[in-house]
Short mmCIF file of C-alpha atoms in Angstrom, two decimals:
data_model
loop_
_atom_site.label_atom_id
_atom_site.label_comp_id
_atom_site.label_asym_id
_atom_site.label_seq_id
_atom_site.Cartn_x
_atom_site.Cartn_y
_atom_site.Cartn_z
CA GLY Y 12 0.00 0.00 0.00
CA ALA Y 13 0.86 3.73 -0.04
CA VAL Y 14 2.47 3.81 -3.46
CA VAL Y 15 3.25 7.05 -5.25
CA SER Y 16 4.19 7.15 -8.90
CA GLN Y 17 5.75 9.85 -11.03
CA HIS Y 18 5.75 10.29 -14.76
CA PRO Y 19 7.98 10.64 -16.64
CA SER Y 20 10.95 9.15 -14.80
CA TRP Y 21 13.28 11.27 -16.90
CA VAL Y 22 12.91 13.98 -19.51
CA ILE Y 23 15.26 15.95 -21.70
CA CYS Y 24 14.03 19.18 -23.22
CA LYS Y 25 15.29 22.25 -25.03
CA SER Y 26 15.71 25.55 -23.27
CA GLY Y 27 12.55 27.62 -23.41
CA THR Y 28 10.10 24.73 -23.55
CA SER Y 29 7.69 23.65 -20.81
CA VAL Y 30 7.70 20.29 -19.10
CA LYS Y 31 4.89 18.68 -17.10
CA ILE Y 32 5.57 16.12 -14.37
CA GLU Y 33 2.77 14.03 -12.89
CA CYS Y 34 2.55 12.69 -9.36
CA ARG Y 35 -0.08 10.07 -8.52
CA SER Y 36 -1.08 8.33 -5.32
CA LEU Y 37 -2.03 4.87 -6.50
CA ASP Y 38 -3.84 3.31 -3.57
CA PHE Y 39 -4.80 6.15 -1.28
CA GLN Y 40 -6.28 9.59 -1.44
CA ALA Y 41 -4.00 12.51 -0.89
CA THR Y 42 -5.46 15.90 -0.11
CA THR Y 43 -1.94 17.23 0.16
CA MET Y 44 1.06 16.57 -2.03
CA PHE Y 45 4.53 18.06 -1.86
CA TRP Y 46 7.06 18.89 -4.54
CA TYR Y 47 10.77 18.76 -3.79
CA ARG Y 48 13.86 19.52 -5.83
CA GLN Y 49 17.21 17.86 -5.32
CA PHE Y 50 20.45 19.03 -6.89
CA PRO Y 51 23.42 16.63 -7.17
CA LYS Y 52 25.02 15.75 -3.84
CA GLN Y 53 22.44 17.86 -2.00
CA SER Y 54 19.38 17.09 0.05
CA LEU Y 55 15.74 17.60 -0.81
CA MET Y 56 14.42 21.13 -0.74
CA LEU Y 57 10.70 21.69 -0.50
CA MET Y 58 9.40 23.78 -3.38
CA ALA Y 59 5.69 23.86 -2.74
CA THR Y 60 2.77 22.25 -1.00
CA SER Y 61 -0.08 21.25 -3.26
CA ASN Y 62 -3.59 21.13 -1.86
CA GLU Y 63 -6.45 19.49 -3.71
CA GLY Y 64 -8.92 22.03 -4.97
CA SER Y 65 -6.96 25.09 -3.91
CA LYS Y 66 -3.87 27.06 -4.79
CA ALA Y 67 -0.46 25.68 -3.96
CA THR Y 68 1.70 27.21 -1.27
CA TYR Y 69 5.19 28.02 -2.48
CA GLU Y 70 8.35 28.20 -0.41
CA GLN Y 71 10.31 31.39 -0.28
CA GLY Y 72 12.40 31.89 -3.38
CA VAL Y 73 10.37 29.56 -5.60
CA GLU Y 74 8.71 31.34 -8.51
CA LYS Y 75 5.06 30.34 -8.67
CA ASP Y 76 4.71 31.53 -12.25
CA LYS Y 77 7.59 29.36 -13.34
CA PHE Y 78 6.62 26.23 -11.43
CA LEU Y 79 2.91 25.76 -11.99
CA ILE Y 80 1.19 23.29 -9.74
CA ASN Y 81 -2.24 21.81 -10.27
CA HIS Y 82 -3.88 19.41 -7.83
CA ALA Y 83 -7.17 18.74 -9.52
CA SER Y 84 -8.02 15.41 -7.90
CA LEU Y 85 -7.29 13.49 -4.72
CA THR Y 86 -4.82 11.26 -6.54
CA LEU Y 87 -3.05 13.56 -8.99
CA SER Y 88 -0.85 16.62 -8.78
CA THR Y 89 1.12 18.06 -11.67
CA LEU Y 90 4.17 20.29 -11.74
CA THR Y 91 4.81 22.25 -14.92
CA VAL Y 92 8.20 23.84 -15.37
CA THR Y 93 7.54 26.72 -17.75
CA SER Y 94 10.18 28.16 -20.06
CA ALA Y 95 12.75 25.76 -18.69
CA HIS Y 96 16.41 26.77 -18.57
CA PRO Y 97 19.55 24.71 -17.92
CA GLU Y 98 19.62 25.85 -14.28
CA ASP Y 99 16.24 24.11 -13.81
CA SER Y 100 17.91 20.78 -14.49
CA SER Y 101 17.43 18.78 -11.34
CA PHE Y 102 15.80 15.75 -9.75
CA TYR Y 103 12.17 16.50 -8.87
CA ILE Y 104 10.50 14.33 -6.26
CA CYS Y 105 6.91 14.44 -5.12
CA SER Y 106 5.34 13.05 -2.02
CA ALA Y 107 1.76 12.49 -0.99
CA ARG Y 108 0.34 12.65 2.48
CA ASP Y 109 -1.78 9.73 3.58
CA THR Y 110 -4.32 11.23 5.93
CA SER Y 111 -5.55 7.94 7.33
CA VAL Y 112 -5.29 7.65 11.08
CA HIS Y 113 -2.91 4.72 11.15
CA THR Y 114 -0.07 6.37 9.26
CA TYR Y 115 0.35 9.54 11.34
CA ASN Y 116 -0.17 11.64 8.20
CA GLU Y 117 3.04 10.17 6.86
CA GLN Y 118 4.37 11.29 3.49
CA PHE Y 119 5.09 8.70 0.84
CA PHE Y 120 7.56 9.56 -1.88
CA GLY Y 121 7.55 9.02 -5.59
CA PRO Y 122 10.55 7.66 -7.50
CA GLY Y 123 11.53 11.06 -8.84
CA THR Y 124 11.84 12.67 -12.26
CA ARG Y 125 15.20 13.63 -13.70
CA LEU Y 126 14.88 16.82 -15.76
CA THR Y 127 17.69 17.84 -18.07
CA VAL Y 128 17.36 21.12 -19.94
CA LEU Y 129 19.72 21.56 -22.86
CA LYS P 26 14.03 27.95 11.45
CA GLN P 27 14.68 24.25 11.80
CA GLU P 28 18.09 23.00 10.68
CA VAL P 29 18.97 19.35 10.35
CA THR P 30 22.57 18.16 10.29
CA GLN P 31 23.85 14.70 9.52
CA ILE P 32 27.26 13.38 10.48
CA PRO P 33 29.28 11.96 8.87
CA ALA P 34 28.66 13.12 5.32
CA ALA P 35 30.20 9.92 4.01
CA LEU P 36 31.15 6.61 5.56
CA SER P 37 32.90 3.55 4.16
CA VAL P 38 32.96 0.32 6.15
CA PRO P 39 33.78 -3.34 5.56
CA GLU P 40 30.93 -5.80 5.30
CA GLY P 41 29.67 -7.13 8.61
CA GLU P 42 30.50 -4.06 10.65
CA ASN P 43 27.93 -2.39 12.90
CA LEU P 44 27.60 1.34 12.30
CA VAL P 45 25.85 4.44 13.57
CA LEU P 46 24.61 7.40 11.59
CA ASN P 47 23.89 10.63 13.40
CA CYS P 48 21.25 13.29 12.92
CA SER P 49 20.80 16.47 14.92
CA PHE P 50 18.16 19.16 14.75
CA THR P 51 18.03 22.65 16.22
CA ASP P 52 14.35 22.97 17.15
CA SER P 53 13.21 20.24 19.51
CA ALA P 54 9.50 20.96 18.97
CA ILE P 55 9.13 18.16 16.48
CA TYR P 56 6.13 15.97 15.73
CA ASN P 57 8.18 13.07 14.41
CA LEU P 58 11.47 12.13 12.81
CA GLN P 59 11.92 9.86 9.85
CA TRP P 60 14.88 8.02 8.36
CA PHE P 61 14.97 7.40 4.63
CA ARG P 62 17.19 5.54 2.24
CA GLN P 63 17.94 6.90 -1.24
CA ASP P 64 19.70 4.89 -3.91
CA PRO P 65 21.48 6.81 -6.70
CA GLY P 66 19.02 8.44 -9.07
CA LYS P 67 16.06 7.04 -7.17
CA GLY P 68 13.35 8.31 -4.86
CA LEU P 69 13.13 7.84 -1.12
CA THR P 70 12.36 4.67 0.78
CA SER P 71 11.09 5.20 4.31
CA LEU P 72 12.99 3.11 6.82
CA LEU P 73 11.75 4.14 10.22
CA LEU P 74 9.46 6.79 11.64
CA ILE P 75 9.70 7.79 15.29
CA GLN P 76 6.95 9.80 16.91
CA SER P 77 8.06 12.53 19.32
CA SER P 78 6.75 10.49 22.26
CA GLN P 79 8.81 7.45 21.31
CA ARG P 80 12.43 6.70 22.14
CA GLU P 81 13.22 4.19 19.44
CA GLN P 82 11.96 2.11 16.57
CA THR P 83 13.33 -1.13 15.17
CA SER P 84 13.00 -2.83 11.84
CA GLY P 85 15.14 -5.85 11.12
CA ARG P 86 18.80 -4.84 11.35
CA LEU P 87 17.89 -1.19 11.75
CA ASN P 88 17.32 0.63 15.00
CA ALA P 89 16.58 4.33 15.25
CA SER P 90 16.64 6.25 18.50
CA LEU P 91 15.35 9.69 19.33
CA ASP P 92 16.35 12.08 22.09
CA LYS P 93 14.00 14.93 21.45
CA SER P 94 15.21 17.18 24.26
CA SER P 95 18.78 17.13 23.03
CA GLY P 96 17.80 17.29 19.37
CA ARG P 97 19.45 14.05 18.32
CA SER P 98 18.66 10.83 16.56
CA THR P 99 20.81 7.89 15.59
CA LEU P 100 20.33 5.15 13.05
CA TYR P 101 22.07 1.94 13.99
CA ILE P 102 22.71 -0.62 11.27
CA ALA P 103 23.78 -4.04 12.46
CA ALA P 104 25.87 -6.48 10.45
CA SER P 105 26.12 -4.20 7.43
CA GLN P 106 25.87 -5.65 3.93
CA PRO P 107 26.93 -4.31 0.51
CA GLY P 108 23.25 -3.91 -0.29
CA ASP P 109 23.02 -1.33 2.48
CA SER P 110 25.14 1.04 0.38
CA ALA P 111 23.03 4.15 -0.24
CA THR P 112 22.48 7.66 1.04
CA TYR P 113 20.60 7.85 4.32
CA LEU P 114 18.52 10.93 5.01
CA CYS P 115 16.84 12.01 8.18
CA ALA P 116 13.93 14.40 8.17
CA VAL P 117 11.94 16.08 10.91
CA ARG P 118 8.36 17.25 10.93
CA GLN P 119 7.59 20.19 13.15
CA GLU P 120 4.63 20.30 15.50
CA THR P 121 3.36 23.45 13.87
CA SER P 122 4.32 23.08 10.21
CA GLY P 123 1.63 20.75 9.04
CA SER P 124 3.22 17.88 7.20
CA ARG P 125 6.26 19.65 5.78
CA LEU P 126 9.55 17.90 6.35
CA THR P 127 12.99 19.40 6.83
CA PHE P 128 15.75 17.15 5.53
CA GLY P 129 19.36 16.76 6.47
CA GLU P 130 21.95 16.53 3.73
CA GLY P 131 22.42 12.83 4.18
CA THR P 132 25.14 10.33 4.92
CA GLN P 133 26.50 8.44 1.93
CA LEU P 134 27.24 4.90 3.10
CA THR P 135 29.44 2.44 1.25
CA VAL P 136 29.71 -1.12 2.55
CA ASN P 137 32.63 -2.92 0.96
CA PRO P 138 32.47 -6.69 0.35
#
C-alpha cells in the first residue's frame, strides 16, 4: 500500500520549452502533495505544497509563475516547469500525504523525475 | 528555522560491521522524525518513523533512537551488507508546520564486500 508514482521518470528538453511532471497516489487519497527539488550531492528542498482544490503554497524563493502546480483530484498533482532553462535541471520528487489515522499523516515519496534542460 | 545536520557526510565500512549514523536538529519541537534511504538516481524509501513520544523504533537490522530534548537521533545498522550502500537521510516534521519535512543533507554509506 501507499504507493506514489511519477511520470515521466526522466525527460530531456530544449531551453525555453515547458515540461509537465505528474505525481499520482495509486492506492490512497492525498489531499496534500509536496514537490521537492534535489540538486546533485544535496538534500531535498521543499518547493511547494499542493492542496487538492486550492492554490499551492510556495516556499520562499520559488517562482510560482515558473513552477505551476495543479492538484485537480485526490490522486493527482502536476508540476509544470515553464520556459525551462539549464539551471532548472534537477531531480524533482513528489510526495503524498496519507491522511488515514494509522499512518500519522506520513508522506510517501515518488521515485523522482530527472529533468535535463539543454 | 529548523536546521537538520547529519554526520558523517560519508562513511565507508567493511561488510559485517555495525555502524551508527547521526542526525541532529536545532528545534526540539518536532512531531516526528523519519529516516529514509535513497539509492542513486532514485526516490526515497522510508525506513523508520519515530513519533516525538517514542524513544526508538526497530526494523530488522535497523534501530533508530530519538532524544527529542537534546535534538538528536541515531540510526544503527547491524551487520552491514553491501546492499546497504546508499544515502541515508533524516527528516523532521515540526509540530506546527503541518506535514512539511525538513531534511538533512544525508550520509553516503558504502559497505565494501
